[in-house]
Short mmCIF file of C-alpha atoms in Angstrom, two decimals:
data_model
loop_
_atom_site.label_atom_id
_atom_site.label_comp_id
_atom_site.label_asym_id
_atom_site.label_seq_id
_atom_site.Cartn_x
_atom_site.Cartn_y
_atom_site.Cartn_z
CA MET P 2 18.49 -6.44 -8.73
CA VAL P 3 16.11 -6.25 -5.77
CA GLU P 4 17.32 -8.07 -2.64
CA PHE P 5 14.99 -9.70 -0.15
CA ALA P 6 15.17 -9.93 3.62
CA THR P 7 17.03 -12.83 5.19
CA PRO P 8 15.08 -15.12 7.54
CA GLU P 9 16.68 -13.30 10.45
CA GLN P 10 15.72 -9.87 9.08
CA ALA P 11 12.17 -11.09 8.42
CA GLN P 12 11.72 -11.59 12.16
CA GLU P 13 12.09 -7.85 12.75
CA LYS P 14 8.59 -6.44 12.54
CA LYS P 15 7.94 -2.76 11.84
CA ALA P 16 4.89 -0.82 10.73
CA THR P 17 5.04 0.80 7.31
CA ARG P 18 4.02 4.13 8.89
CA ALA P 19 7.28 4.07 10.90
CA ALA P 20 9.16 4.84 7.70
CA PHE P 21 7.34 8.11 6.98
CA GLY P 22 8.93 10.74 9.20
CA VAL P 23 12.47 9.35 9.17
CA THR P 24 12.47 9.06 5.37
CA LEU P 25 11.27 12.64 4.97
CA ALA P 26 14.15 13.68 7.26
CA GLU P 27 16.61 11.75 5.06
CA LEU P 28 15.26 13.45 1.95
CA ALA P 29 15.58 16.88 3.57
CA GLU P 30 19.15 16.14 4.59
CA GLU P 31 19.89 15.26 0.96
CA GLY P 32 18.60 18.69 -0.08
CA VAL P 33 15.25 17.58 -1.48
CA PRO P 34 12.72 20.43 -0.88
CA VAL P 35 10.19 18.37 1.09
CA VAL P 36 7.55 19.72 3.44
CA ALA P 37 5.04 17.83 5.56
CA VAL P 38 1.45 18.92 6.13
CA ASP P 39 -0.44 17.10 8.87
CA ALA P 40 -3.88 17.17 10.46
CA ASP P 41 -3.00 17.13 14.16
CA LEU P 42 -1.80 13.50 14.01
CA SER P 43 1.95 13.97 13.58
CA GLY P 44 2.74 11.59 16.43
CA SER P 45 0.72 8.75 14.94
CA THR P 46 1.69 9.42 11.32
CA THR P 47 5.33 9.94 12.48
CA THR P 48 5.79 13.24 10.65
CA ALA P 49 6.80 14.53 14.09
CA LYS P 50 10.06 12.63 13.63
CA PHE P 51 10.70 14.66 10.50
CA ALA P 52 10.21 17.90 12.43
CA LYS P 53 12.43 16.80 15.32
CA ALA P 54 15.34 15.86 13.05
CA SER P 55 16.49 19.49 12.70
CA ASP P 56 15.46 23.08 13.38
CA ASP P 57 14.96 23.65 9.68
CA ASN P 58 12.66 20.64 9.44
CA ALA P 59 10.62 21.97 12.36
CA ASP P 60 9.74 24.93 10.16
CA ARG P 61 8.80 22.58 7.33
CA LEU P 62 6.04 20.73 9.20
CA PHE P 63 2.66 22.45 8.99
CA ASN P 64 -0.05 21.32 11.40
CA CYS P 65 -3.44 22.24 9.97
CA GLY P 66 -5.44 20.93 12.90
CA ILE P 67 -8.36 18.56 12.44
CA ALA P 68 -9.10 19.90 8.96
CA GLU P 69 -8.04 17.49 6.24
CA GLN P 70 -9.60 19.48 3.41
CA ASN P 71 -7.54 22.49 4.41
CA MET P 72 -4.48 20.23 4.78
CA ILE P 73 -4.74 19.24 1.10
CA ASP P 74 -5.20 22.84 -0.03
CA VAL P 75 -2.20 24.00 2.04
CA ALA P 76 -0.12 21.22 0.49
CA ALA P 77 -1.30 22.30 -2.97
CA GLY P 78 -0.21 25.87 -2.29
CA LEU P 79 3.18 24.75 -1.03
CA SER P 80 3.66 22.63 -4.16
CA LEU P 81 2.95 25.67 -6.33
CA ALA P 82 5.70 27.46 -4.39
CA GLY P 83 8.20 24.79 -5.47
CA GLN P 84 7.99 22.43 -2.51
CA ILE P 85 7.37 18.67 -2.62
CA ALA P 86 4.43 18.49 -0.24
CA PHE P 87 3.62 15.30 1.71
CA THR P 88 0.32 15.06 3.59
CA GLY P 89 -0.31 12.93 6.67
CA SER P 90 -3.46 12.06 8.65
CA PHE P 91 -5.27 8.72 8.86
CA ALA P 92 -6.41 7.12 5.59
CA VAL P 93 -10.11 7.42 6.36
CA PHE P 94 -9.75 11.18 6.81
CA GLY P 95 -6.80 11.85 4.50
CA THR P 96 -8.59 10.39 1.47
CA GLY P 97 -12.30 10.10 2.28
CA ARG P 98 -12.88 13.41 4.01
CA ALA P 99 -10.54 15.26 1.67
CA TYR P 100 -11.51 13.56 -1.59
CA ASP P 101 -13.00 16.65 -3.21
CA GLN P 102 -9.82 18.65 -2.58
CA ILE P 103 -7.60 15.79 -3.78
CA ARG P 104 -9.64 15.45 -6.96
CA ASN P 105 -10.24 19.07 -7.91
CA THR P 106 -7.24 20.87 -6.43
CA VAL P 107 -4.45 18.29 -6.68
CA ALA P 108 -5.24 15.69 -9.35
CA TYR P 109 -7.14 17.93 -11.76
CA SER P 110 -4.22 20.36 -11.78
CA GLY P 111 -1.54 17.66 -11.69
CA LEU P 112 0.12 19.20 -8.65
CA ASN P 113 3.21 17.74 -7.02
CA VAL P 114 1.43 16.65 -3.83
CA LYS P 115 2.03 13.29 -2.17
CA ILE P 116 -0.97 11.84 -0.29
CA CYS P 117 0.59 9.57 2.35
CA PRO P 118 -1.90 8.64 5.06
CA THR P 119 -1.36 5.95 7.67
CA HIS P 120 -3.71 3.60 9.57
CA ALA P 121 -5.34 2.14 6.45
CA GLY P 122 -7.31 -1.11 6.37
CA VAL P 123 -8.57 -3.44 9.11
CA SER P 124 -5.07 -3.51 10.60
CA VAL P 125 -6.11 -0.32 12.42
CA GLY P 126 -7.75 -2.88 14.71
CA PRO P 127 -9.65 -1.67 17.80
CA ASP P 128 -10.46 1.73 16.26
CA GLY P 129 -13.31 -0.06 14.47
CA GLY P 130 -15.12 0.10 11.17
CA SER P 131 -15.52 3.87 11.14
CA HIS P 132 -11.71 4.25 11.04
CA GLN P 133 -10.81 1.23 8.91
CA MET P 134 -10.51 2.74 5.44
CA LEU P 135 -11.09 0.04 2.83
CA GLU P 136 -11.98 2.15 -0.20
CA ASP P 137 -8.95 4.44 -0.44
CA VAL P 138 -7.02 2.60 -3.15
CA ALA P 139 -10.12 2.63 -5.36
CA LEU P 140 -10.66 6.36 -4.75
CA MET P 141 -7.06 7.22 -5.57
CA ARG P 142 -6.64 4.74 -8.43
CA GLU P 143 -9.55 6.21 -10.36
CA LEU P 144 -8.05 9.71 -10.38
CA PRO P 145 -6.28 10.58 -13.65
CA GLY P 146 -2.53 10.97 -13.25
CA MET P 147 -2.40 9.54 -9.70
CA THR P 148 0.37 7.02 -8.97
CA VAL P 149 -0.70 4.49 -6.31
CA LEU P 150 1.78 2.59 -4.09
CA VAL P 151 0.96 0.04 -1.35
CA PRO P 152 4.22 -1.07 0.34
CA ALA P 153 4.49 -4.43 2.07
CA ASP P 154 6.99 -3.60 4.80
CA TYR P 155 9.10 -0.86 6.37
CA GLU P 156 11.82 -0.92 3.71
CA ALA P 157 9.28 -0.90 0.88
CA ALA P 158 7.53 2.05 2.54
CA ARG P 159 10.83 3.89 2.82
CA SER P 160 11.50 3.27 -0.87
CA SER P 161 7.92 4.28 -1.78
CA ILE P 162 8.26 7.63 -0.03
CA LYS P 163 11.50 8.30 -1.89
CA LEU P 164 9.84 7.27 -5.14
CA ALA P 165 6.98 9.66 -4.39
CA ALA P 166 9.46 12.50 -3.96
CA LYS P 167 11.07 11.69 -7.33
CA THR P 168 7.83 11.16 -9.23
CA ASP P 169 6.37 14.30 -10.75
CA GLY P 170 2.69 14.86 -10.01
CA PRO P 171 0.30 13.39 -7.45
CA VAL P 172 1.23 10.14 -5.69
CA TYR P 173 -0.68 8.05 -3.16
CA VAL P 174 1.28 5.96 -0.65
CA ARG P 175 -0.83 3.73 1.62
CA MET P 176 0.66 2.93 5.03
CA GLY P 177 -0.57 0.91 7.97
CA ARG P 178 -0.52 0.78 11.75
CA ALA P 179 0.37 -2.86 12.35
CA ALA P 180 3.94 -4.12 12.63
CA VAL P 181 4.68 -6.58 9.81
CA PRO P 182 7.67 -8.82 8.96
CA ALA P 183 10.42 -7.59 6.68
CA VAL P 184 10.11 -8.68 3.05
CA TYR P 185 12.88 -6.63 1.46
CA ALA P 186 16.51 -6.11 2.45
CA PRO P 187 17.54 -2.80 4.06
CA GLY P 188 18.02 -0.01 1.54
CA VAL P 189 15.98 -1.68 -1.20
CA GLU P 190 15.14 0.54 -4.16
CA LEU P 191 11.83 -0.30 -5.80
CA GLU P 192 10.56 1.12 -9.08
CA VAL P 193 7.26 2.71 -10.07
CA GLY P 194 5.42 0.44 -12.48
CA ARG P 195 7.18 -2.72 -11.29
CA ALA P 196 5.89 -5.81 -9.52
CA TYR P 197 8.28 -8.23 -7.84
CA VAL P 198 8.22 -12.03 -7.88
CA LEU P 199 8.92 -13.00 -4.29
CA ARG P 200 8.61 -16.72 -4.88
CA GLU P 201 8.46 -18.68 -8.12
CA GLY P 202 5.81 -21.32 -8.75
CA THR P 203 4.04 -23.27 -11.47
CA ASP P 204 0.49 -24.09 -10.33
CA VAL P 205 -1.04 -20.79 -9.27
CA THR P 206 -0.17 -17.09 -9.11
CA ILE P 207 -0.86 -15.14 -5.91
CA VAL P 208 -0.80 -11.39 -6.50
CA ALA P 209 -0.85 -9.34 -3.30
CA ASN P 210 0.43 -6.16 -1.67
CA GLY P 211 0.59 -4.42 1.70
CA VAL P 212 -0.01 -6.60 4.76
CA GLU P 213 -1.35 -9.37 2.51
CA ILE P 214 2.19 -10.15 1.37
CA ARG P 215 2.83 -11.75 4.76
CA GLU P 216 -0.28 -13.87 4.34
CA ALA P 217 0.55 -14.79 0.75
CA LEU P 218 3.99 -16.08 1.71
CA LEU P 219 2.55 -18.11 4.60
CA ALA P 220 -0.07 -19.51 2.24
CA ALA P 221 2.61 -20.46 -0.28
CA ASP P 222 4.43 -22.44 2.43
CA GLU P 223 1.27 -24.33 3.36
CA LEU P 224 0.35 -24.95 -0.28
CA ALA P 225 3.81 -26.39 -0.91
CA GLU P 226 3.15 -28.96 1.81
CA ARG P 227 0.00 -29.91 -0.10
CA GLY P 228 1.87 -30.29 -3.36
CA ILE P 229 0.76 -26.99 -4.91
CA SER P 230 3.46 -24.68 -6.25
CA ALA P 231 2.47 -21.02 -5.78
CA GLU P 232 4.14 -18.03 -7.40
CA VAL P 233 3.89 -14.95 -5.16
CA ILE P 234 4.00 -11.47 -6.70
CA ASP P 235 4.17 -8.19 -4.80
CA ALA P 236 2.18 -5.67 -6.84
CA PHE P 237 3.17 -2.80 -4.58
CA CYS P 238 2.56 -0.39 -7.47
CA VAL P 239 -1.16 -0.65 -8.17
CA LYS P 240 -1.04 2.19 -10.69
CA PRO P 241 0.66 1.96 -13.11
CA LEU P 242 0.31 -1.81 -12.78
CA ASP P 243 3.11 -4.07 -13.99
CA GLU P 244 0.93 -5.93 -16.48
CA GLU P 245 3.87 -7.68 -18.11
CA THR P 246 4.97 -9.49 -14.95
CA ILE P 247 1.44 -10.46 -13.95
CA LEU P 248 0.49 -11.68 -17.43
CA ALA P 249 3.69 -13.72 -17.77
CA SER P 250 2.91 -15.46 -14.49
CA ALA P 251 -0.74 -16.02 -15.38
CA ARG P 252 0.23 -17.60 -18.70
CA LYS P 253 2.60 -19.92 -16.83
CA THR P 254 0.27 -21.01 -14.01
CA GLY P 255 -3.17 -20.62 -15.57
CA ARG P 256 -4.75 -19.53 -12.27
CA VAL P 257 -4.62 -16.29 -10.28
CA VAL P 258 -5.59 -15.37 -6.72
CA VAL P 259 -5.48 -11.70 -5.74
CA ALA P 260 -5.21 -10.73 -2.07
CA GLU P 261 -5.50 -7.23 -0.64
CA GLU P 262 -6.50 -5.60 2.65
CA HIS P 263 -9.07 -3.48 0.87
CA SER P 264 -12.47 -3.77 -0.73
CA LYS P 265 -12.47 -6.18 -3.65
CA PHE P 266 -14.03 -3.38 -5.70
CA GLY P 267 -11.76 -0.88 -7.41
CA GLY P 268 -8.37 -1.76 -5.92
CA LEU P 269 -5.75 -4.38 -6.77
CA CYS P 270 -8.38 -7.08 -7.38
CA SER P 271 -10.04 -4.91 -10.00
CA ALA P 272 -6.75 -3.84 -11.56
CA VAL P 273 -5.56 -7.43 -12.01
CA ALA P 274 -8.98 -8.64 -13.21
CA GLU P 275 -9.15 -5.85 -15.78
CA THR P 276 -5.67 -6.69 -17.06
CA LEU P 277 -6.44 -10.40 -17.38
CA ALA P 278 -9.85 -9.82 -18.98
CA LEU P 279 -8.34 -7.64 -21.70
CA ASN P 280 -5.17 -9.62 -22.35
CA HIS P 281 -5.37 -13.22 -21.09
CA PRO P 282 -8.67 -14.38 -19.53
CA THR P 283 -7.71 -16.53 -16.55
CA ARG P 284 -9.56 -18.32 -13.76
CA CYS P 285 -9.40 -15.99 -10.72
CA ALA P 286 -10.33 -15.81 -7.06
CA PHE P 287 -10.21 -12.80 -4.76
CA VAL P 288 -9.27 -12.51 -1.09
CA ALA P 289 -10.44 -9.07 0.01
CA MET P 290 -13.22 -7.30 1.88
CA ASN P 291 -16.44 -8.42 0.25
CA ASP P 292 -18.82 -5.44 0.35
CA LYS P 293 -18.45 -4.95 4.12
CA PHE P 294 -17.30 -2.38 6.62
CA GLY P 295 -14.80 -3.37 9.29
CA LYS P 296 -15.28 -4.08 12.99
CA SER P 297 -13.38 -3.46 16.20
CA GLY P 298 -10.89 -6.15 17.17
CA SER P 299 -7.23 -7.04 17.06
CA PHE P 300 -5.41 -7.11 13.73
CA GLU P 301 -5.08 -10.90 13.79
CA GLU P 302 -8.71 -11.43 14.83
CA LEU P 303 -9.99 -9.23 12.03
CA MET P 304 -7.81 -10.82 9.37
CA SER P 305 -9.32 -14.18 10.30
CA TYR P 306 -12.88 -12.91 10.80
CA PHE P 307 -13.04 -11.24 7.38
CA GLY P 308 -11.22 -14.02 5.53
CA LEU P 309 -8.08 -12.05 4.74
CA ASP P 310 -5.48 -14.36 6.29
CA SER P 311 -3.28 -17.11 4.85
CA LYS P 312 -5.98 -19.72 5.50
CA ALA P 313 -8.36 -17.77 3.24
CA ILE P 314 -5.71 -17.58 0.51
CA VAL P 315 -5.09 -21.33 0.71
CA GLU P 316 -8.82 -21.97 0.42
CA ALA P 317 -9.10 -19.60 -2.55
CA VAL P 318 -6.21 -21.35 -4.30
CA GLU P 319 -7.67 -24.79 -3.71
CA SER P 320 -11.05 -23.65 -4.99
CA ILE P 321 -9.62 -22.84 -8.42
CA VAL P 322 -6.89 -25.47 -8.62
CA ALA P 323 -9.45 -28.21 -8.06
CA LYS P 324 -11.52 -27.11 -11.07
#
């Protein structure tokens, strides 16, 4: 059974990217044949921590320079040599710039490459719209055979990286820059294809992942004060989606709000909407980027500016509960 963070643990904020390098080092120490391939960003992606953990690990980090397409091809070659290859870089470069290589070299051939960029979404903050990747989940989700994971906190990211190592074939793990509260207890072990009910409710279902889990839980607290009981589900595994858990909740509450730090097109919003449309048509609302690029600003400012925060979730819930 999955255990959740205590209130005290929830106060300890860490970025999901902080789990990357240290988890790779743990896997290497356990004898898992992992290698890391980075694009001159090992300090920011934290793969440098993997290399510094041991002399052997230092030889298992490959810096390809500012050349993400080459990074993917090097990882593909290493996977064909029997290694479990993890790629770094920022999400905007690690998926957008390298999409052709991910599609044709990795996904088309079903190679054992793990695409694990950091700095996704508006939580990149001051770097601005050019660096705030908001289409990556859609790009990766549409690729045949690609598993897509969007962890909510440090422990979920740690578990996701371990899951990626154990899952045969291409896997996408989306990590962020901003420090976020703990959701799960230390050492949690999540499962591919599972969603987790973080809070039970009867009036509305809030399906979220990544940094939006924080906002969904805050929204649930505020909604409770207004007499609305919200069920909060962490759909950290976007593909394959846990349709059973989401449908069971939708049948119970009759209303669904989906929240993600991503474009509303092609990501979790689309995945949930598709599932409901085919199996149990349900009144829905979406809290996500609505056909826009990002802007420069602090994480908190941008979440409010683009309507991605708990206030926006509360408003979305009230808009469908009132009908």
